[in-house]
Amino acid sequence: MTGISTEKSNPTTVEPPVRPLSRNQDFIVLWVGQAISSLGSAISSVSFVLLTLAITGSAARAGLVASVGAITALACRLPAGLLADHFDRRRIMIAADLGRASALGSLVIAGIVGQVTFSHILLAAALEAALSSCFQPAEIAALRHVVAREQLTQAAARNESRMHFATLVGPALGGMLFGVGRMVPFLVDAVSYLMSAVGLTLIKRPLQNGRERTSQRDRGFVSAGLRWLWRERFVRGAVLWFAGVTFVFQSIGLVCVMLAERHGASPAATGLLFSITSAGGLMGALAAPRLVARFRPRTLISAFGWVAATVTPLLAVANSAYLIGLIGAVAFFLGPAANASIVGYILTSADPAIQGRVSSAVHFVGGSLLPVAPAFAGAMIQWIDVVPTVLLYSSILIALAAFATIARSLGVRHDERHHN
């Protein structure tokens, strides 16, 4: 990690030239590699639950695997940002890919010899979550070195599509592959990480330069990203707003399942519900590059907030799983553009020397409520029933939409925007 690298030998790295993203070879290689990796991760995420259920028969243990992964990822976010700023980002990402491939590969080998244990599943899930947390800030910070500064928001918008495509296709594909063989999904995910690692070696531009390395001694340690976030009025307001929205959307999935069951939906129909919702997010991700080029961040954030707040109460009267899925698709449509506008602002505003820590701080704060979201939803359903819970979440979304509309912190000046 600390040896001689390409980045160290290029202390005066030239700004990437402005060219169409579709003709930027380094961006395409990075995008394709991470699209494959994201799909593999989505495939194995559902397979961890299925495998745990298959060998233990315990829903509680299956939930524990998911919880351990989420808590591990949250705990590793801030240190991972420091790692991304102080060491060779390319090597960090390759090491993370190889580590994740090894963790899943060990599970595959154990499955082949019939020695899979719950402890092994738990360890593999935790390692994958920890290494994914190390990979993410390094990749986000590296984007600034492969794309021209004025194209960063557009690049962030295009990155949204790969995540939503993985969310749409991955779980269903994971279930199908698990039906073929319990270890097949994990083998596919391990191979996807190896492909990602190979792709990273093909990127020609350095992903970090010497000036970043020498200046970071004066930038503080883990807290530097949090301090920058708190000083930046727009980012502070946007991330706190997004934390609230993410909490609602992560919670309301369980509510949708309960509503679908009340209307007699089959397991297949319930699964299709989430596919329809994910399709809305994917369509929004495909539209995101045009939307971020045309509208201000505040406009996109407010529009996303009000659309979600308007359609969510309709869940209380929806009478089929497919209608519930359609409501979710509408609610999610503007999410990718709103998220890309925030990420693009951060990439163009934060000092390159602390990009990794800023990215980690944003994801840490934005996802800080995720571990408690499903438990909160379950408690509310148990206490006040499903429909009142829908109305409670609708009220939260209305409050968040109002905040996005009136908060002065979200009013980014025109000269702070960076268009393609």
Short mmCIF file of N, CA, C and O in Angstrom, two decimals, residues 228-312:
data_model
loop_
_atom_site.label_atom_id
_atom_site.label_comp_id
_atom_site.label_asym_id
_atom_site.label_seq_id
_atom_site.Cartn_x
_atom_site.Cartn_y
_atom_site.Cartn_z
N TRP A 228 -15.40 19.43 7.25
CA TRP A 228 -15.71 20.06 5.96
C TRP A 228 -17.21 20.02 5.72
O TRP A 228 -17.81 21.03 5.29
N LEU A 229 -17.83 18.89 5.97
CA LEU A 229 -19.27 18.74 5.77
C LEU A 229 -20.03 19.78 6.60
O LEU A 229 -20.97 20.41 6.12
N TRP A 230 -19.62 19.96 7.84
CA TRP A 230 -20.34 20.88 8.72
C TRP A 230 -20.14 22.33 8.32
O TRP A 230 -21.01 23.17 8.51
N ARG A 231 -18.99 22.66 7.75
CA ARG A 231 -18.73 24.03 7.31
C ARG A 231 -19.50 24.39 6.04
O ARG A 231 -19.87 25.53 5.84
N GLU A 232 -19.71 23.39 5.17
CA GLU A 232 -20.39 23.63 3.90
C GLU A 232 -21.90 23.64 4.13
O GLU A 232 -22.51 22.59 4.33
N ARG A 233 -22.49 24.81 4.07
CA ARG A 233 -23.90 24.95 4.42
C ARG A 233 -24.81 24.09 3.55
O ARG A 233 -25.70 23.41 4.05
N PHE A 234 -24.58 24.11 2.24
CA PHE A 234 -25.43 23.33 1.34
C PHE A 234 -25.29 21.83 1.61
O PHE A 234 -26.30 21.11 1.73
N VAL A 235 -24.06 21.35 1.72
CA VAL A 235 -23.84 19.91 1.92
C VAL A 235 -24.41 19.48 3.26
O VAL A 235 -25.04 18.42 3.37
N ARG A 236 -24.21 20.29 4.29
CA ARG A 236 -24.74 19.94 5.62
C ARG A 236 -26.25 19.77 5.56
O ARG A 236 -26.81 18.77 6.03
N GLY A 237 -26.94 20.75 4.97
CA GLY A 237 -28.39 20.66 4.89
C GLY A 237 -28.85 19.51 4.02
O GLY A 237 -29.79 18.78 4.37
N ALA A 238 -28.17 19.30 2.89
CA ALA A 238 -28.58 18.24 1.96
C ALA A 238 -28.38 16.86 2.56
O ALA A 238 -29.22 15.97 2.40
N VAL A 239 -27.26 16.66 3.25
CA VAL A 239 -26.97 15.34 3.81
C VAL A 239 -27.91 15.02 4.98
O VAL A 239 -28.39 13.89 5.11
N LEU A 240 -28.18 16.00 5.82
CA LEU A 240 -29.13 15.77 6.91
C LEU A 240 -30.52 15.48 6.36
O LEU A 240 -31.25 14.61 6.86
N TRP A 241 -30.91 16.20 5.30
CA TRP A 241 -32.19 15.93 4.64
C TRP A 241 -32.21 14.52 4.08
O TRP A 241 -33.18 13.78 4.25
N PHE A 242 -31.12 14.13 3.42
CA PHE A 242 -31.07 12.80 2.80
C PHE A 242 -31.08 11.70 3.85
O PHE A 242 -31.62 10.61 3.61
N ALA A 243 -30.50 11.96 5.01
CA ALA A 243 -30.53 10.97 6.09
C ALA A 243 -31.97 10.67 6.49
O ALA A 243 -32.35 9.51 6.72
N GLY A 244 -32.78 11.74 6.58
CA GLY A 244 -34.19 11.55 6.93
C GLY A 244 -34.95 10.80 5.86
O GLY A 244 -35.73 9.88 6.15
N VAL A 245 -34.73 11.16 4.59
CA VAL A 245 -35.43 10.49 3.48
C VAL A 245 -35.02 9.02 3.40
O VAL A 245 -35.86 8.14 3.21
N THR A 246 -33.72 8.76 3.55
CA THR A 246 -33.24 7.37 3.49
C THR A 246 -33.82 6.54 4.62
O THR A 246 -34.19 5.37 4.43
N PHE A 247 -33.94 7.13 5.80
CA PHE A 247 -34.54 6.43 6.93
C PHE A 247 -35.98 6.00 6.60
O PHE A 247 -36.37 4.86 6.84
N VAL A 248 -36.75 6.91 6.00
CA VAL A 248 -38.14 6.58 5.65
C VAL A 248 -38.19 5.47 4.62
O VAL A 248 -38.93 4.49 4.77
N PHE A 249 -37.39 5.60 3.55
CA PHE A 249 -37.47 4.61 2.48
C PHE A 249 -36.94 3.24 2.91
O PHE A 249 -37.42 2.21 2.43
N GLN A 250 -35.95 3.22 3.79
CA GLN A 250 -35.46 1.93 4.28
C GLN A 250 -36.46 1.29 5.24
O GLN A 250 -36.51 0.08 5.38
N SER A 251 -37.24 2.10 5.91
CA SER A 251 -38.24 1.59 6.84
C SER A 251 -39.49 1.09 6.15
O SER A 251 -40.10 0.09 6.54
N ILE A 252 -39.87 1.80 5.10
CA ILE A 252 -41.20 1.58 4.53
C ILE A 252 -41.28 0.30 3.69
O ILE A 252 -42.38 -0.14 3.33
N GLY A 253 -40.12 -0.31 3.39
CA GLY A 253 -40.14 -1.57 2.66
C GLY A 253 -40.92 -2.64 3.41
O GLY A 253 -41.73 -3.38 2.83
N LEU A 254 -40.71 -2.73 4.72
CA LEU A 254 -41.44 -3.69 5.54
C LEU A 254 -42.93 -3.37 5.55
O LEU A 254 -43.77 -4.27 5.52
N VAL A 255 -43.26 -2.09 5.57
CA VAL A 255 -44.66 -1.67 5.54
C VAL A 255 -45.32 -2.14 4.24
O VAL A 255 -46.46 -2.64 4.24
N CYS A 256 -44.60 -2.00 3.13
CA CYS A 256 -45.14 -2.43 1.83
C CYS A 256 -45.39 -3.94 1.80
O CYS A 256 -46.39 -4.41 1.24
N VAL A 257 -44.48 -4.71 2.39
CA VAL A 257 -44.67 -6.16 2.46
C VAL A 257 -45.93 -6.49 3.25
O VAL A 257 -46.74 -7.34 2.84
N MET A 258 -46.12 -5.84 4.38
CA MET A 258 -47.29 -6.10 5.21
C MET A 258 -48.58 -5.70 4.48
O MET A 258 -49.58 -6.42 4.54
N LEU A 259 -48.55 -4.58 3.77
CA LEU A 259 -49.73 -4.16 3.02
C LEU A 259 -50.05 -5.16 1.91
O LEU A 259 -51.23 -5.51 1.69
N ALA A 260 -49.02 -5.63 1.20
CA ALA A 260 -49.23 -6.59 0.12
C ALA A 260 -49.84 -7.88 0.65
O ALA A 260 -50.76 -8.45 0.04
N GLU A 261 -49.34 -8.34 1.78
CA GLU A 261 -49.88 -9.58 2.37
C GLU A 261 -51.34 -9.41 2.78
O GLU A 261 -52.15 -10.32 2.63
N ARG A 262 -51.69 -8.24 3.29
CA ARG A 262 -53.09 -7.99 3.69
C ARG A 262 -54.03 -8.06 2.49
O ARG A 262 -55.21 -8.37 2.64
N HIS A 263 -53.51 -7.74 1.32
CA HIS A 263 -54.34 -7.79 0.12
C HIS A 263 -54.19 -9.12 -0.61
O HIS A 263 -54.57 -9.23 -1.79
N GLY A 264 -53.62 -10.11 0.06
CA GLY A 264 -53.55 -11.45 -0.49
C GLY A 264 -52.49 -11.67 -1.54
O GLY A 264 -52.60 -12.61 -2.35
N ALA A 265 -51.43 -10.86 -1.56
CA ALA A 265 -50.38 -11.02 -2.57
C ALA A 265 -49.57 -12.29 -2.31
O ALA A 265 -49.26 -12.62 -1.17
N SER A 266 -49.20 -12.97 -3.38
CA SER A 266 -48.34 -14.14 -3.27
C SER A 266 -46.90 -13.69 -3.09
O SER A 266 -46.57 -12.52 -3.34
N PRO A 267 -45.99 -14.61 -2.67
CA PRO A 267 -44.58 -14.22 -2.56
C PRO A 267 -44.01 -13.69 -3.88
O PRO A 267 -43.21 -12.74 -3.88
N ALA A 268 -44.44 -14.29 -5.00
CA ALA A 268 -43.95 -13.82 -6.31
C ALA A 268 -44.42 -12.40 -6.58
O ALA A 268 -43.66 -11.56 -7.09
N ALA A 269 -45.68 -12.11 -6.24
CA ALA A 269 -46.22 -10.77 -6.46
C ALA A 269 -45.51 -9.75 -5.56
O ALA A 269 -45.26 -8.61 -5.98
N THR A 270 -45.19 -10.17 -4.33
CA THR A 270 -44.48 -9.27 -3.42
C THR A 270 -43.09 -8.96 -3.97
O THR A 270 -42.62 -7.82 -3.90
N GLY A 271 -42.43 -9.99 -4.53
CA GLY A 271 -41.13 -9.75 -5.14
C GLY A 271 -41.23 -8.81 -6.33
O GLY A 271 -40.38 -7.93 -6.52
N LEU A 272 -42.29 -8.98 -7.13
CA LEU A 272 -42.49 -8.11 -8.29
C LEU A 272 -42.76 -6.67 -7.85
O LEU A 272 -42.40 -5.73 -8.55
N LEU A 273 -43.38 -6.52 -6.71
CA LEU A 273 -43.61 -5.18 -6.14
C LEU A 273 -42.31 -4.39 -6.08
O LEU A 273 -42.23 -3.24 -6.54
N PHE A 274 -41.28 -5.02 -5.53
CA PHE A 274 -40.00 -4.32 -5.38
C PHE A 274 -39.30 -4.16 -6.73
O PHE A 274 -38.55 -3.19 -6.92
N SER A 275 -39.54 -5.07 -7.65
CA SER A 275 -38.97 -4.92 -8.99
C SER A 275 -39.57 -3.71 -9.70
O SER A 275 -38.86 -2.95 -10.37
N ILE A 276 -40.88 -3.52 -9.54
CA ILE A 276 -41.54 -2.36 -10.14
C ILE A 276 -40.98 -1.06 -9.54
O ILE A 276 -40.69 -0.10 -10.26
N THR A 277 -40.83 -1.06 -8.22
CA THR A 277 -40.27 0.12 -7.55
C THR A 277 -38.85 0.40 -8.04
O THR A 277 -38.49 1.55 -8.33
N SER A 278 -38.04 -0.65 -8.14
CA SER A 278 -36.66 -0.48 -8.61
C SER A 278 -36.62 0.00 -10.05
O SER A 278 -35.72 0.76 -10.44
N ALA A 279 -37.60 -0.43 -10.86
CA ALA A 279 -37.65 0.03 -12.25
C ALA A 279 -37.86 1.54 -12.31
O ALA A 279 -37.30 2.22 -13.18
N GLY A 280 -38.67 2.06 -11.39
CA GLY A 280 -38.85 3.51 -11.33
C GLY A 280 -37.55 4.22 -11.02
O GLY A 280 -37.22 5.26 -11.61
N GLY A 281 -36.76 3.65 -10.08
CA GLY A 281 -35.47 4.23 -9.76
C GLY A 281 -34.51 4.16 -10.94
O GLY A 281 -33.75 5.11 -11.19
N LEU A 282 -34.54 3.04 -11.69
CA LEU A 282 -33.66 2.90 -12.85
C LEU A 282 -34.03 3.91 -13.94
O LEU A 282 -33.15 4.54 -14.54
N MET A 283 -35.32 4.08 -14.19
CA MET A 283 -35.75 5.08 -15.18
C MET A 283 -35.32 6.48 -14.76
O MET A 283 -34.87 7.29 -15.58
N GLY A 284 -35.42 6.75 -13.46
CA GLY A 284 -34.96 8.04 -12.96
C GLY A 284 -33.46 8.22 -13.11
O GLY A 284 -32.98 9.31 -13.42
N ALA A 285 -32.71 7.12 -12.92
CA ALA A 285 -31.26 7.18 -13.08
C ALA A 285 -30.87 7.44 -14.53
O ALA A 285 -29.91 8.18 -14.82
N LEU A 286 -31.61 6.86 -15.47
CA LEU A 286 -31.33 7.10 -16.88
C LEU A 286 -31.65 8.54 -17.28
O LEU A 286 -31.00 9.11 -18.17
N ALA A 287 -32.64 9.12 -16.62
CA ALA A 287 -33.01 10.51 -16.90
C ALA A 287 -32.14 11.50 -16.13
O ALA A 287 -32.13 12.70 -16.46
N ALA A 288 -31.41 11.04 -15.13
CA ALA A 288 -30.66 11.93 -14.23
C ALA A 288 -29.66 12.83 -14.94
O ALA A 288 -29.57 14.03 -14.61
N PRO A 289 -28.87 12.35 -15.92
CA PRO A 289 -27.91 13.26 -16.57
C PRO A 289 -28.57 14.49 -17.17
O PRO A 289 -28.03 15.60 -17.07
N ARG A 290 -29.73 14.34 -17.79
CA ARG A 290 -30.42 15.50 -18.36
C ARG A 290 -31.00 16.39 -17.27
O ARG A 290 -30.99 17.62 -17.39
N LEU A 291 -31.51 15.78 -16.23
CA LEU A 291 -32.14 16.55 -15.17
C LEU A 291 -31.11 17.40 -14.42
O LEU A 291 -31.37 18.58 -14.13
N VAL A 292 -29.94 16.83 -14.10
CA VAL A 292 -28.94 17.60 -13.36
C VAL A 292 -28.33 18.71 -14.22
O VAL A 292 -27.84 19.71 -13.70
N ALA A 293 -28.37 18.52 -15.55
CA ALA A 293 -27.85 19.56 -16.43
C ALA A 293 -28.83 20.73 -16.55
O ALA A 293 -28.44 21.85 -16.87
N ARG A 294 -30.09 20.48 -16.28
CA ARG A 294 -31.13 21.49 -16.51
C ARG A 294 -31.58 22.20 -15.25
O ARG A 294 -31.94 23.37 -15.28
N PHE A 295 -31.58 21.48 -14.11
CA PHE A 295 -32.17 22.05 -12.89
C PHE A 295 -31.13 22.20 -11.79
O PHE A 295 -30.15 21.45 -11.72
N ARG A 296 -31.38 23.17 -10.93
CA ARG A 296 -30.52 23.41 -9.77
C ARG A 296 -30.68 22.27 -8.75
O ARG A 296 -31.74 21.63 -8.70
N PRO A 297 -29.67 22.05 -7.91
CA PRO A 297 -29.79 21.02 -6.88
C PRO A 297 -31.02 21.19 -6.00
O PRO A 297 -31.72 20.23 -5.70
N ARG A 298 -31.28 22.44 -5.56
CA ARG A 298 -32.42 22.65 -4.68
C ARG A 298 -33.74 22.26 -5.35
O ARG A 298 -34.63 21.70 -4.73
N THR A 299 -33.85 22.58 -6.64
CA THR A 299 -35.07 22.24 -7.38
C THR A 299 -35.27 20.73 -7.41
O THR A 299 -36.39 20.23 -7.19
N LEU A 300 -34.20 19.99 -7.69
CA LEU A 300 -34.30 18.54 -7.76
C LEU A 300 -34.60 17.93 -6.39
O LEU A 300 -35.42 17.01 -6.28
N ILE A 301 -33.94 18.44 -5.36
CA ILE A 301 -34.17 17.93 -4.02
C ILE A 301 -35.61 18.20 -3.57
O ILE A 301 -36.29 17.31 -3.05
N SER A 302 -36.08 19.42 -3.80
CA SER A 302 -37.44 19.77 -3.40
C SER A 302 -38.47 18.97 -4.18
O SER A 302 -39.45 18.47 -3.61
N ALA A 303 -38.24 18.82 -5.49
CA ALA A 303 -39.19 18.07 -6.31
C ALA A 303 -39.25 16.62 -5.87
O ALA A 303 -40.35 16.04 -5.75
N PHE A 304 -38.11 16.03 -5.61
CA PHE A 304 -38.07 14.65 -5.13
C PHE A 304 -38.83 14.53 -3.81
O PHE A 304 -39.65 13.62 -3.62
N GLY A 305 -38.58 15.47 -2.91
CA GLY A 305 -39.24 15.44 -1.61
C GLY A 305 -40.75 15.56 -1.70
O GLY A 305 -41.48 14.79 -1.06
N TRP A 306 -41.24 16.49 -2.53
CA TRP A 306 -42.69 16.69 -2.63
C TRP A 306 -43.39 15.56 -3.37
O TRP A 306 -44.51 15.17 -3.01
N VAL A 307 -42.75 15.01 -4.41
CA VAL A 307 -43.35 13.87 -5.11
C VAL A 307 -43.48 12.68 -4.15
O VAL A 307 -44.54 12.04 -4.07
N ALA A 308 -42.42 12.40 -3.41
CA ALA A 308 -42.47 11.29 -2.45
C ALA A 308 -43.52 11.53 -1.38
O ALA A 308 -44.28 10.63 -1.00
N ALA A 309 -43.57 12.77 -0.88
CA ALA A 309 -44.55 13.09 0.17
C ALA A 309 -45.98 13.02 -0.34
O ALA A 309 -46.91 12.70 0.41
N THR A 310 -46.18 13.30 -1.62
CA THR A 310 -47.52 13.30 -2.20
C THR A 310 -48.04 11.89 -2.47
O THR A 310 -49.21 11.58 -2.22
N VAL A 311 -47.17 11.01 -2.98
CA VAL A 311 -47.64 9.67 -3.38
C VAL A 311 -47.61 8.65 -2.24
O VAL A 311 -48.36 7.67 -2.28
N THR A 312 -46.76 8.85 -1.23
CA THR A 312 -46.66 7.87 -0.15
C THR A 312 -47.98 7.64 0.59
O THR A 312 -48.31 6.48 0.90
#
